[in-house]
GROMACS .gro file of N, CA and C in nm:
model
  513
    1TYR      N    1  13.475   8.044  12.564
    1TYR     CA    2  13.370   8.003  12.474
    1TYR      C    3  13.353   8.117  12.370
    2THR      N    4  13.341   8.077  12.249
    2THR     CA    5  13.314   8.169  12.141
    2THR      C    6  13.189   8.113  12.066
    3SER      N    7  13.083   8.198  12.062
    3SER     CA    8  12.958   8.152  12.001
    3SER      C    9  12.970   8.155  11.851
    4GLY      N   10  12.871   8.093  11.786
    4GLY     CA   11  12.860   8.114  11.640
    4GLY      C   12  12.789   8.247  11.615
    5ASN      N   13  12.757   8.277  11.491
    5ASN     CA   14  12.692   8.404  11.461
    5ASN      C   15  12.555   8.410  11.525
    6LEU      N   16  12.527   8.521  11.594
    6LEU     CA   17  12.402   8.534  11.664
    6LEU      C   18  12.304   8.619  11.585
    7THR      N   19  12.174   8.586  11.595
    7THR     CA   20  12.072   8.664  11.525
    7THR      C   21  11.974   8.729  11.622
    8GLN      N   22  11.990   8.702  11.754
    8GLN     CA   23  11.907   8.767  11.854
    8GLN      C   24  11.985   8.780  11.980
    9THR      N   25  11.941   8.865  12.068
    9THR     CA   26  12.007   8.889  12.197
    9THR      C   27  12.008   8.759  12.275
   10THR      N   28  12.124   8.721  12.334
   10THR     CA   29  12.143   8.592  12.400
   10THR      C   30  12.222   8.608  12.529
   11GLN      N   31  12.184   8.528  12.629
   11GLN     CA   32  12.254   8.530  12.752
   11GLN      C   33  12.342   8.401  12.760
   12PHE      N   34  12.459   8.416  12.827
   12PHE     CA   35  12.548   8.302  12.844
   12PHE      C   36  12.588   8.296  12.988
   13ARG      N   37  12.616   8.167  13.038
   13ARG     CA   38  12.671   8.147  13.169
   13ARG      C   39  12.745   8.018  13.165
   14ALA      N   40  12.835   7.999  13.263
   14ALA     CA   41  12.908   7.872  13.277
   14ALA      C   42  12.848   7.785  13.386
   15VAL      N   43  12.849   7.660  13.368
   15VAL     CA   44  12.805   7.564  13.469
   15VAL      C   45  12.934   7.503  13.522
   16VAL      N   46  12.955   7.511  13.655
   16VAL     CA   47  13.082   7.463  13.718
   16VAL      C   48  13.053   7.352  13.817
   17GLN      N   49  13.141   7.249  13.813
   17GLN     CA   50  13.123   7.137  13.911
   17GLN      C   51  13.264   7.085  13.937
   18LYS      N   52  13.287   7.066  14.066
   18LYS     CA   53  13.418   7.003  14.105
   18LYS      C   54  13.387   6.864  14.164
   19GLY      N   55  13.445   6.773  14.107
   19GLY     CA   56  13.425   6.632  14.158
   19GLY      C   57  13.276   6.598  14.149
   20ASN      N   58  13.229   6.536  14.254
   20ASN     CA   59  13.088   6.499  14.255
   20ASN      C   60  13.009   6.596  14.345
   21CYS      N   61  13.059   6.715  14.364
   21CYS     CA   62  12.983   6.812  14.441
   21CYS      C   63  12.874   6.874  14.345
   22THR      N   64  12.783   6.947  14.408
   22THR     CA   65  12.672   7.006  14.328
   22THR      C   66  12.728   7.106  14.230
   23THR      N   67  12.655   7.132  14.124
   23THR     CA   68  12.696   7.231  14.025
   23THR      C   69  12.663   7.372  14.074
   24ASP      N   70  12.735   7.464  14.024
   24ASP     CA   71  12.710   7.605  14.054
   24ASP      C   72  12.717   7.677  13.916
   25TYR      N   73  12.661   7.799  13.916
   25TYR     CA   74  12.650   7.876  13.793
   25TYR      C   75  12.722   8.008  13.805
   26SER      N   76  12.790   8.048  13.702
   26SER     CA   77  12.854   8.178  13.700
   26SER      C   78  12.747   8.284  13.684
   27ASP      N   79  12.789   8.408  13.698
   27ASP     CA   80  12.701   8.517  13.661
   27ASP      C   81  12.666   8.509  13.511
   28ALA      N   82  12.554   8.554  13.471
   28ALA     CA   83  12.521   8.551  13.329
   28ALA      C   84  12.566   8.684  13.267
   29THR      N   85  12.600   8.674  13.140
   29THR     CA   86  12.633   8.793  13.061
   29THR      C   87  12.538   8.795  12.942
   30THR      N   88  12.495   8.912  12.908
   30THR     CA   89  12.408   8.931  12.794
   30THR      C   90  12.475   8.991  12.678
   31VAL      N   91  12.460   8.927  12.562
   31VAL     CA   92  12.518   8.980  12.440
   31VAL      C   93  12.397   9.030  12.361
   32THR      N   94  12.391   9.163  12.349
   32THR     CA   95  12.283   9.227  12.274
   32THR      C   96  12.314   9.231  12.126
   33VAL      N   97  12.220   9.179  12.045
   33VAL     CA   98  12.237   9.185  11.899
   33VAL      C   99  12.150   9.297  11.845
   34SER      N  100  12.213   9.389  11.780
   34SER     CA  101  12.146   9.504  11.720
   34SER      C  102  12.105   9.470  11.580
   35GLN      N  103  11.997   9.528  11.537
   35GLN     CA  104  11.956   9.519  11.398
   35GLN      C  105  12.058   9.597  11.312
   36THR      N  106  12.081   9.552  11.193
   36THR     CA  107  12.168   9.620  11.101
   36THR      C  108  12.117   9.762  11.077
   37THR      N  109  12.207   9.854  11.077
   37THR     CA  110  12.172   9.994  11.052
   37THR      C  111  12.114  10.010  10.910
   38VAL      N  112  12.002  10.080  10.901
   38VAL     CA  113  11.948  10.118  10.772
   38VAL      C  114  11.931  10.270  10.779
   39ALA      N  115  11.996  10.341  10.687
   39ALA     CA  116  12.003  10.488  10.694
   39ALA      C  117  11.874  10.561  10.661
   40GLY      N  118  11.792  10.508  10.573
   40GLY     CA  119  11.667  10.570  10.541
   40GLY      C  120  11.675  10.676  10.432
   41THR      N  121  11.561  10.739  10.413
   41THR     CA  122  11.541  10.839  10.306
   41THR      C  123  11.481  10.966  10.361
   42ILE      N  124  11.531  11.079  10.311
   42ILE     CA  125  11.478  11.210  10.357
   42ILE      C  126  11.378  11.257  10.251
   43THR      N  127  11.267  11.309  10.297
   43THR     CA  128  11.168  11.372  10.208
   43THR      C  129  11.139  11.509  10.264
   44GLY      N  130  11.091  11.596  10.175
   44GLY     CA  131  11.054  11.734  10.213
   44GLY      C  132  11.048  11.823  10.092
   45VAL      N  133  11.040  11.949  10.116
   45VAL     CA  134  11.030  12.050  10.013
   45VAL      C  135  11.164  12.052   9.939
   46THR      N  136  11.165  12.068   9.808
   46THR     CA  137  11.295  12.070   9.732
   46THR      C  138  11.319  12.204   9.670
   47SER      N  139  11.234  12.301   9.693
   47SER     CA  140  11.254  12.436   9.631
   47SER      C  141  11.195  12.543   9.724
   48VAL      N  142  11.275  12.640   9.756
   48VAL     CA  143  11.229  12.751   9.842
   48VAL      C  144  11.278  12.885   9.781
   49CYS      N  145  11.221  12.993   9.830
   49CYS     CA  146  11.264  13.127   9.794
   49CYS      C  147  11.373  13.171   9.888
   50PRO      N  148  11.460  13.266   9.849
   50PRO     CA  149  11.571  13.314   9.938
   50PRO      C  150  11.516  13.361  10.072
   51GLY      N  151  11.590  13.335  10.174
   51GLY     CA  152  11.554  13.383  10.307
   51GLY      C  153  11.448  13.301  10.378
   52ASN      N  154  11.415  13.182  10.326
   52ASN     CA  155  11.325  13.090  10.391
   52ASN      C  156  11.400  12.976  10.455
   53THR      N  157  11.330  12.896  10.534
   53THR     CA  158  11.390  12.776  10.589
   53THR      C  159  11.379  12.663  10.485
   54SER      N  160  11.430  12.551  10.521
   54SER     CA  161  11.425  12.432  10.433
   54SER      C  162  11.282  12.379  10.431
   55GLY      N  163  11.199  12.417  10.531
   55GLY     CA  164  11.075  12.351  10.548
   55GLY      C  165  11.101  12.221  10.627
   56LEU      N  166  10.998  12.152  10.663
   56LEU     CA  167  11.015  12.030  10.743
   56LEU      C  168  11.071  11.918  10.656
   57LEU      N  169  11.189  11.864  10.702
   57LEU     CA  170  11.252  11.750  10.635
   57LEU      C  171  11.227  11.628  10.726
   58THR      N  172  11.193  11.517  10.666
   58THR     CA  173  11.155  11.398  10.744
   58THR      C  174  11.236  11.277  10.698
   59LEU      N  175  11.301  11.211  10.795
   59LEU     CA  176  11.375  11.086  10.770
   59LEU      C  177  11.281  10.969  10.794
   60ALA      N  178  11.266  10.879  10.698
   60ALA     CA  179  11.179  10.765  10.711
   60ALA      C  180  11.252  10.638  10.660
   61GLY      N  181  11.201  10.527  10.700
   61GLY     CA  182  11.254  10.398  10.655
   61GLY      C  183  11.391  10.364  10.709
   62TYR      N  184  11.421  10.412  10.831
   62TYR     CA  185  11.554  10.386  10.891
   62TYR      C  186  11.541  10.295  11.005
   63THR      N  187  11.653  10.225  11.036
   63THR     CA  188  11.662  10.140  11.153
   63THR      C  189  11.783  10.185  11.236
   64GLY      N  190  11.760  10.217  11.364
   64GLY     CA  191  11.862  10.266  11.452
   64GLY      C  192  11.822  10.402  11.509
   65ASN      N  193  11.921  10.473  11.552
   65ASN     CA  194  11.898  10.602  11.613
   65ASN      C  195  11.963  10.706  11.527
   66VAL      N  196  11.898  10.824  11.521
   66VAL     CA  197  11.953  10.939  11.446
   66VAL      C  198  12.063  10.995  11.535
   67ILE      N  199  12.183  10.995  11.483
   67ILE     CA  200  12.298  11.046  11.560
   67ILE      C  201  12.312  11.200  11.539
   68LYS      N  202  12.291  11.245  11.417
   68LYS     CA  203  12.293  11.384  11.383
   68LYS      C  204  12.244  11.410  11.244
   69TRP      N  205  12.221  11.534  11.211
   69TRP     CA  206  12.193  11.575  11.069
   69TRP      C  207  12.318  11.649  11.026
   70GLN      N  208  12.329  11.664  10.892
   70GLN     CA  209  12.437  11.738  10.834
   70GLN      C  210  12.380  11.820  10.719
   71SER      N  211  12.453  11.928  10.688
   71SER     CA  212  12.418  12.011  10.570
   71SER      C  213  12.548  12.049  10.494
   72ALA      N  214  12.528  12.077  10.367
   72ALA     CA  215  12.639  12.122  10.280
   72ALA      C  216  12.587  12.215  10.173
   73VAL      N  217  12.677  12.302  10.126
   73VAL     CA  218  12.648  12.384  10.009
   73VAL      C  219  12.746  12.350   9.901
   74ALA      N  220  12.718  12.395   9.777
   74ALA     CA  221  12.800  12.359   9.663
   74ALA      C  222  12.947  12.383   9.694
   75PRO      N  223  13.032  12.292   9.662
   75PRO     CA  224  13.017  12.177   9.575
   75PRO      C  225  12.974  12.048   9.652
   76PHE      N  226  12.916  12.059   9.769
   76PHE     CA  227  12.862  11.949   9.845
   76PHE      C  228  12.965  11.844   9.885
   77THR      N  229  13.083  11.889   9.921
   77THR     CA  230  13.189  11.798   9.967
   77THR      C  231  13.228  11.812  10.111
   78SER      N  232  13.191  11.926  10.170
   78SER     CA  233  13.222  11.955  10.308
   78SER      C  234  13.093  11.964  10.389
   79TRP      N  235  13.072  11.874  10.483
   79TRP     CA  236  12.946  11.863  10.557
   79TRP      C  237  12.960  11.927  10.694
   80THR      N  238  12.859  12.005  10.736
   80THR     CA  239  12.854  12.066  10.863
   80THR      C  240  12.760  11.991  10.954
   81ASP      N  241  12.803  11.951  11.075
   81ASP     CA  242  12.719  11.877  11.166
   81ASP      C  243  12.610  11.966  11.226
   82ILE      N  244  12.493  11.904  11.240
   82ILE     CA  245  12.377  11.973  11.304
   82ILE      C  246  12.337  11.890  11.423
   83ALA      N  247  12.336  11.950  11.542
   83ALA     CA  248  12.304  11.877  11.665
   83ALA      C  249  12.157  11.852  11.674
   84ASN      N  250  12.107  11.752  11.605
   84ASN     CA  251  11.960  11.718  11.605
   84ASN      C  252  11.953  11.568  11.591
   85THR      N  253  11.890  11.505  11.695
   85THR     CA  254  11.877  11.363  11.694
   85THR      C  255  11.734  11.315  11.666
   86SER      N  256  11.651  11.405  11.618
   86SER     CA  257  11.513  11.372  11.580
   86SER      C  258  11.508  11.324  11.440
   87ASP      N  259  11.398  11.257  11.404
   87ASP     CA  260  11.384  11.215  11.261
   87ASP      C  261  11.322  11.324  11.175
   88THR      N  262  11.307  11.446  11.232
   88THR     CA  263  11.261  11.561  11.151
   88THR      C  264  11.357  11.677  11.176
   89TYR      N  265  11.366  11.761  11.080
   89TYR     CA  266  11.454  11.880  11.089
   89TYR      C  267  11.405  11.992  11.003
   90THR      N  268  11.410  12.113  11.053
   90THR     CA  269  11.389  12.233  10.974
   90THR      C  270  11.507  12.324  10.991
   91SER      N  271  11.566  12.365  10.886
   91SER     CA  272  11.688  12.451  10.893
   91SER      C  273  11.653  12.593  10.936
   92ASP      N  274  11.763  12.665  10.965
   92ASP     CA  275  11.752  12.810  10.982
   92ASP      C  276  11.727  12.866  10.845
   93LEU      N  277  11.720  12.996  10.833
   93LEU     CA  278  11.701  13.061  10.700
   93LEU      C  279  11.820  13.031  10.611
   94ILE      N  280  11.788  12.995  10.485
   94ILE     CA  281  11.896  12.962  10.389
   94ILE      C  282  11.885  13.058  10.268
   95SER      N  283  12.002  13.090  10.215
   95SER     CA  284  12.005  13.182  10.097
   95SER      C  285  12.068  13.116   9.975
   96VAL      N  286  12.125  13.001   9.993
   96VAL     CA  287  12.183  12.928   9.876
   96VAL      C  288  12.136  12.784   9.880
   97THR      N  289  12.138  12.719   9.765
   97THR     CA  290  12.101  12.581   9.751
   97THR      C  291  12.181  12.498   9.847
   98SER      N  292  12.115  12.410   9.924
   98SER     CA  293  12.176  12.330  10.025
   98SER      C  294  12.134  12.185  10.020
   99GLU      N  295  12.223  12.095  10.063
   99GLU     CA  296  12.188  11.955  10.075
   99GLU      C  297  12.182  11.912  10.223
  100PHE      N  298  12.093  11.821  10.255
  100PHE     CA  299  12.079  11.775  10.392
  100PHE      C  300  12.081  11.625  10.394
  101ARG      N  301  12.137  11.566  10.504
  101ARG     CA  302  12.135  11.422  10.523
  101ARG      C  303  12.140  11.394  10.670
  102ALA      N  304  12.115  11.268  10.709
  102ALA     CA  305  12.113  11.225  10.848
  102ALA      C  306  12.213  11.108  10.866
  103LEU      N  307  12.274  11.099  10.984
  103LEU     CA  308  12.359  10.993  11.018
  103LEU      C  309  12.289  10.905  11.118
  104VAL      N  310  12.276  10.770  11.088
  104VAL     CA  311  12.197  10.678  11.167
  104VAL      C  312  12.288  10.567  11.216
  105GLN      N  313  12.265  10.516  11.340
  105GLN     CA  314  12.341  10.402  11.386
  105GLN      C  315  12.250  10.314  11.473
  106SER      N  316  12.256  10.185  11.446
  106SER     CA  317  12.178  10.086  11.524
  106SER      C  318  12.278  10.014  11.620
  107GLY      N  319  12.257  10.039  11.750
  107GLY     CA  320  12.339   9.973  11.853
  107GLY      C  321  12.487   9.993  11.824
  108SER      N  322  12.557   9.878  11.823
  108SER     CA  323  12.706   9.882  11.800
  108SER      C  324  12.739   9.861  11.651
  109CYS      N  325  12.639   9.858  11.566
  109CYS     CA  326  12.661   9.834  11.423
  109CYS      C  327  12.724   9.961  11.363
  110THR      N  328  12.775   9.945  11.244
  110THR     CA  329  12.836  10.059  11.174
  110THR      C  330  12.728  10.161  11.140
  111SER      N  331  12.763  10.291  11.155
  111SER     CA  332  12.671  10.398  11.122
  111SER      C  333  12.658  10.407  10.972
  112ALA      N  334  12.548  10.470  10.928
  112ALA     CA  335  12.524  10.485  10.780
  112ALA      C  336  12.461  10.623  10.757
  113THR      N  337  12.485  10.675  10.640
  113THR     CA  338  12.435  10.808  10.598
  113THR      C  339  12.313  10.791  10.509
  114SER      N  340  12.209  10.865  10.540
  114SER     CA  341  12.084  10.858  10.465
  114SER      C  342  12.108  10.913  10.325
  115SER      N  343  12.006  10.903  10.243
  115SER     CA  344  12.001  10.975  10.118
  115SER      C  345  12.015  11.123  10.145
  116THR      N  346  12.056  11.195  10.043
  116THR     CA  347  12.062  11.341  10.059
  116THR      C  348  11.936  11.402   9.997
  117LEU      N  349  11.896  11.517  10.046
  117LEU     CA  350  11.787  11.590   9.986
  117LEU      C  351  11.841  11.733   9.953
  118THR      N  352  11.824  11.772   9.827
  118THR     CA  353  11.871  11.902   9.789
  118THR      C  354  11.755  12.000   9.795
  119VAL      N  355  11.775  12.110   9.865
  119VAL     CA  356  11.678  12.216   9.872
  119VAL      C  357  11.731  12.333   9.788
  120THR      N  358  11.673  12.349   9.671
  120THR     CA  359  11.719  12.456   9.575
  120THR      C  360  11.657  12.592   9.621
  121VAL      N  361  11.740  12.689   9.629
  121VAL     CA  362  11.695  12.827   9.662
  121VAL      C  363  11.682  12.900   9.526
  122ASN      N  364  11.557  12.930   9.491
  122ASN     CA  365  11.524  12.997   9.368
  122ASN      C  366  11.556  13.144   9.375
  123GLN      N  367  11.574  13.210   9.259
  123GLN     CA  368  11.585  13.353   9.256
  123GLN      C  369  11.453  13.410   9.299
  124ALA      N  370  11.456  13.527   9.353
  124ALA     CA  371  11.332  13.596   9.391
  124ALA      C  372  11.254  13.632   9.268
  125SER      N  373  11.115  13.630   9.277
  125SER     CA  374  11.036  13.669   9.165
  125SER      C  375  11.047  13.816   9.135
  126VAL      N  376  11.049  13.850   9.004
  126VAL     CA  377  11.048  13.991   8.960
  126VAL      C  378  10.935  14.007   8.862
  127GLY      N  379  10.848  14.103   8.893
  127GLY     CA  380  10.723  14.120   8.810
  127GLY      C  381  10.752  14.160   8.670
  128GLY      N  382  10.854  14.234   8.641
  128GLY     CA  383  10.881  14.281   8.505
  128GLY      C  384  10.805  14.403   8.464
  129SER      N  385  10.804  14.433   8.336
  129SER     CA  386  10.737  14.556   8.282
  129SER      C  387  10.648  14.521   8.164
  130LEU      N  388  10.538  14.592   8.153
  130LEU     CA  389  10.445  14.569   8.043
  130LEU      C  390  10.467  14.673   7.933
  131SER      N  391  10.452  14.632   7.811
  131SER     CA  392  10.456  14.725   7.699
  131SER      C  393  10.346  14.686   7.604
  132GLY      N  394  10.296  14.781   7.529
  132GLY     CA  395  10.186  14.758   7.439
  132GLY      C  396  10.087  14.871   7.450
  133ARG      N  397   9.963  14.845   7.432
  133ARG     CA  398   9.855  14.946   7.421
  133ARG      C  399   9.838  15.021   7.553
  134SER      N  400   9.868  15.145   7.556
  134SER     CA  401   9.840  15.230   7.675
  134SER      C  402   9.766  15.355   7.634
  135THR      N  403   9.733  15.366   7.508
  135THR     CA  404   9.663  15.487   7.457
  135THR      C  405   9.515  15.456   7.456
  136PRO      N  406   9.432  15.559   7.457
  136PRO     CA  407   9.282  15.530   7.454
  136PRO      C  408   9.241  15.456   7.325
  137ILE      N  409   9.137  15.376   7.343
  137ILE     CA  410   9.080  15.301   7.231
  137ILE      C  411   8.934  15.329   7.225
  138ALA      N  412   8.869  15.299   7.113
  138ALA     CA  413   8.726  15.318   7.100
  138ALA      C  414   8.652  15.208   7.171
  139LEU      N  415   8.532  15.237   7.212
  139LEU     CA  416   8.443  15.142   7.277
  139LEU      C  417   8.431  15.015   7.197
  140GLY      N  418   8.457  14.901   7.263
  140GLY     CA  419   8.444  14.773   7.199
  140GLY      C  420   8.568  14.724   7.128
  141GLN      N  421   8.675  14.802   7.125
  141GLN     CA  422   8.802  14.760   7.064
  141GLN      C  423   8.886  14.675   7.160
  142SER      N  424   8.973  14.595   7.105
  142SER     CA  425   9.068  14.511   7.182
  142SER      C  426   9.187  14.603   7.223
  143THR      N  427   9.254  14.563   7.326
  143THR     CA  428   9.376  14.634   7.365
  143THR      C  429   9.491  14.612   7.267
  144GLY      N  430   9.484  14.509   7.190
  144GLY     CA  431   9.599  14.469   7.113
  144GLY      C  432   9.690  14.392   7.204
  145THR      N  433   9.807  14.356   7.159
  145THR     CA  434   9.896  14.272   7.237
  145THR      C  435   9.966  14.357   7.346
  146ILE      N  436   9.958  14.303   7.466
  146ILE     CA  437  10.034  14.357   7.582
  146ILE      C  438  10.143  14.261   7.612
  147THR      N  439  10.266  14.303   7.619
  147THR     CA  440  10.380  14.212   7.634
  147THR      C  441  10.451  14.237   7.769
  148LEU      N  442  10.479  14.125   7.836
  148LEU     CA  443  10.559  14.128   7.962
  148LEU      C  444  10.703  14.098   7.933
  149SER      N  445  10.796  14.177   7.980
  149SER     CA  446  10.941  14.146   7.964
  149SER      C  447  11.011  14.180   8.094
  150GLY      N  448  11.130  14.125   8.110
  150GLY     CA  449  11.215  14.150   8.226
  150GLY      C  450  11.169  14.079   8.352
  151GLN      N  451  11.077  13.981   8.341
  151GLN     CA  452  11.034  13.912   8.458
  151GLN      C  453  11.127  13.799   8.493
  152THR      N  454  11.128  13.758   8.622
  152THR     CA  455  11.198  13.638   8.669
  152THR      C  456  11.092  13.553   8.727
  153GLY      N  457  11.073  13.435   8.667
  153GLY     CA  458  10.967  13.342   8.713
  153GLY      C  459  10.868  13.315   8.600
  154VAL      N  460  10.773  13.237   8.632
  154VAL     CA  461  10.670  13.195   8.532
  154VAL      C  462  10.546  13.278   8.554
  155ILE      N  463  10.480  13.316   8.449
  155ILE     CA  464  10.354  13.389   8.458
  155ILE      C  465  10.250  13.288   8.501
  156VAL      N  466  10.189  13.311   8.615
  156VAL     CA  467  10.089  13.219   8.669
  156VAL      C  468   9.946  13.260   8.630
  157LYS      N  469   9.925  13.392   8.604
  157LYS     CA  470   9.796  13.446   8.564
  157LYS      C  471   9.810  13.589   8.525
  158TRP      N  472   9.709  13.639   8.457
  158TRP     CA  473   9.696  13.780   8.428
  158TRP      C  474   9.578  13.832   8.511
  159GLN      N  475   9.582  13.961   8.545
  159GLN     CA  476   9.471  14.022   8.620
  159GLN      C  477   9.433  14.154   8.554
  160LYS      N  478   9.310  14.199   8.582
  160LYS     CA  479   9.265  14.331   8.530
  160LYS      C  480   9.176  14.389   8.644
  161ARG      N  481   9.159  14.526   8.629
  161ARG     CA  482   9.064  14.594   8.718
  161ARG      C  483   9.005  14.714   8.639
  162LEU      N  484   8.890  14.752   8.682
  162LEU     CA  485   8.817  14.866   8.626
  162LEU      C  486   8.836  14.985   8.719
  163GLY      N  487   8.893  15.093   8.667
  163GLY     CA  488   8.913  15.211   8.751
  163GLY      C  489   9.003  15.177   8.870
  164SER      N  490   8.953  15.214   8.985
  164SER     CA  491   9.034  15.183   9.109
  164SER      C  492   8.969  15.071   9.186
  165GLY      N  493   8.891  14.989   9.119
  165GLY     CA  494   8.829  14.867   9.183
  165GLY      C  495   8.931  14.765   9.219
  166SER      N  496   8.879  14.649   9.252
  166SER     CA  497   8.963  14.533   9.293
  166SER      C  498   9.014  14.464   9.171
  167TRP      N  499   9.131  14.405   9.190
  167TRP     CA  500   9.197  14.321   9.078
  167TRP      C  501   9.119  14.195   9.069
  168ALA      N  502   9.097  14.149   8.944
  168ALA     CA  503   9.029  14.020   8.920
  168ALA      C  504   9.111  13.941   8.822
  169ASN      N  505   9.106  13.809   8.836
  169ASN     CA  506   9.183  13.721   8.744
  169ASN      C  507   9.116  13.724   8.609
  170VAL      N  508   9.201  13.718   8.505
  170VAL     CA  509   9.154  13.711   8.364
  170VAL      C  510   9.136  13.567   8.328
  171ALA      N  511   9.024  13.533   8.277
  171ALA     CA  512   9.000  13.390   8.240
  171ALA      C  513   9.087  13.349   8.124
   0.00000   0.00000   0.00000
């Protein structure tokens, strides 16, 4: 017997009868129908500083079981297997931009690879040097222009302090 296309788990057995004797039944066999594999999408942090982990990466929207995770570095053509079957993953410390993905398989269906998530490793911040007014000024005068150069990163704020007091943000 060959069934048609199945959409749910089904049991089969044969009914046997010889002559006009009573019928008997074979053992039953179960054919399990797995849902089609859906690989899903990875979300998480996309930018870290050197020497940090990837942060928590989460696989969502998948159907099946996570077989493993994989990682790659530029040019992102050679993937290294990661023995993790959870739908979350945090890498060891990374120092270069890396991509991550998961391999998912539902039952006996074909496995599929999730979307990739690129975690960019930024250059370390460098404060730079200030130039401009460092000579005494008269009471009530402006400092004039103070210029920052040689920095790596974005200026997020300026700060000032009086004497050896605490640093305060400049409005």
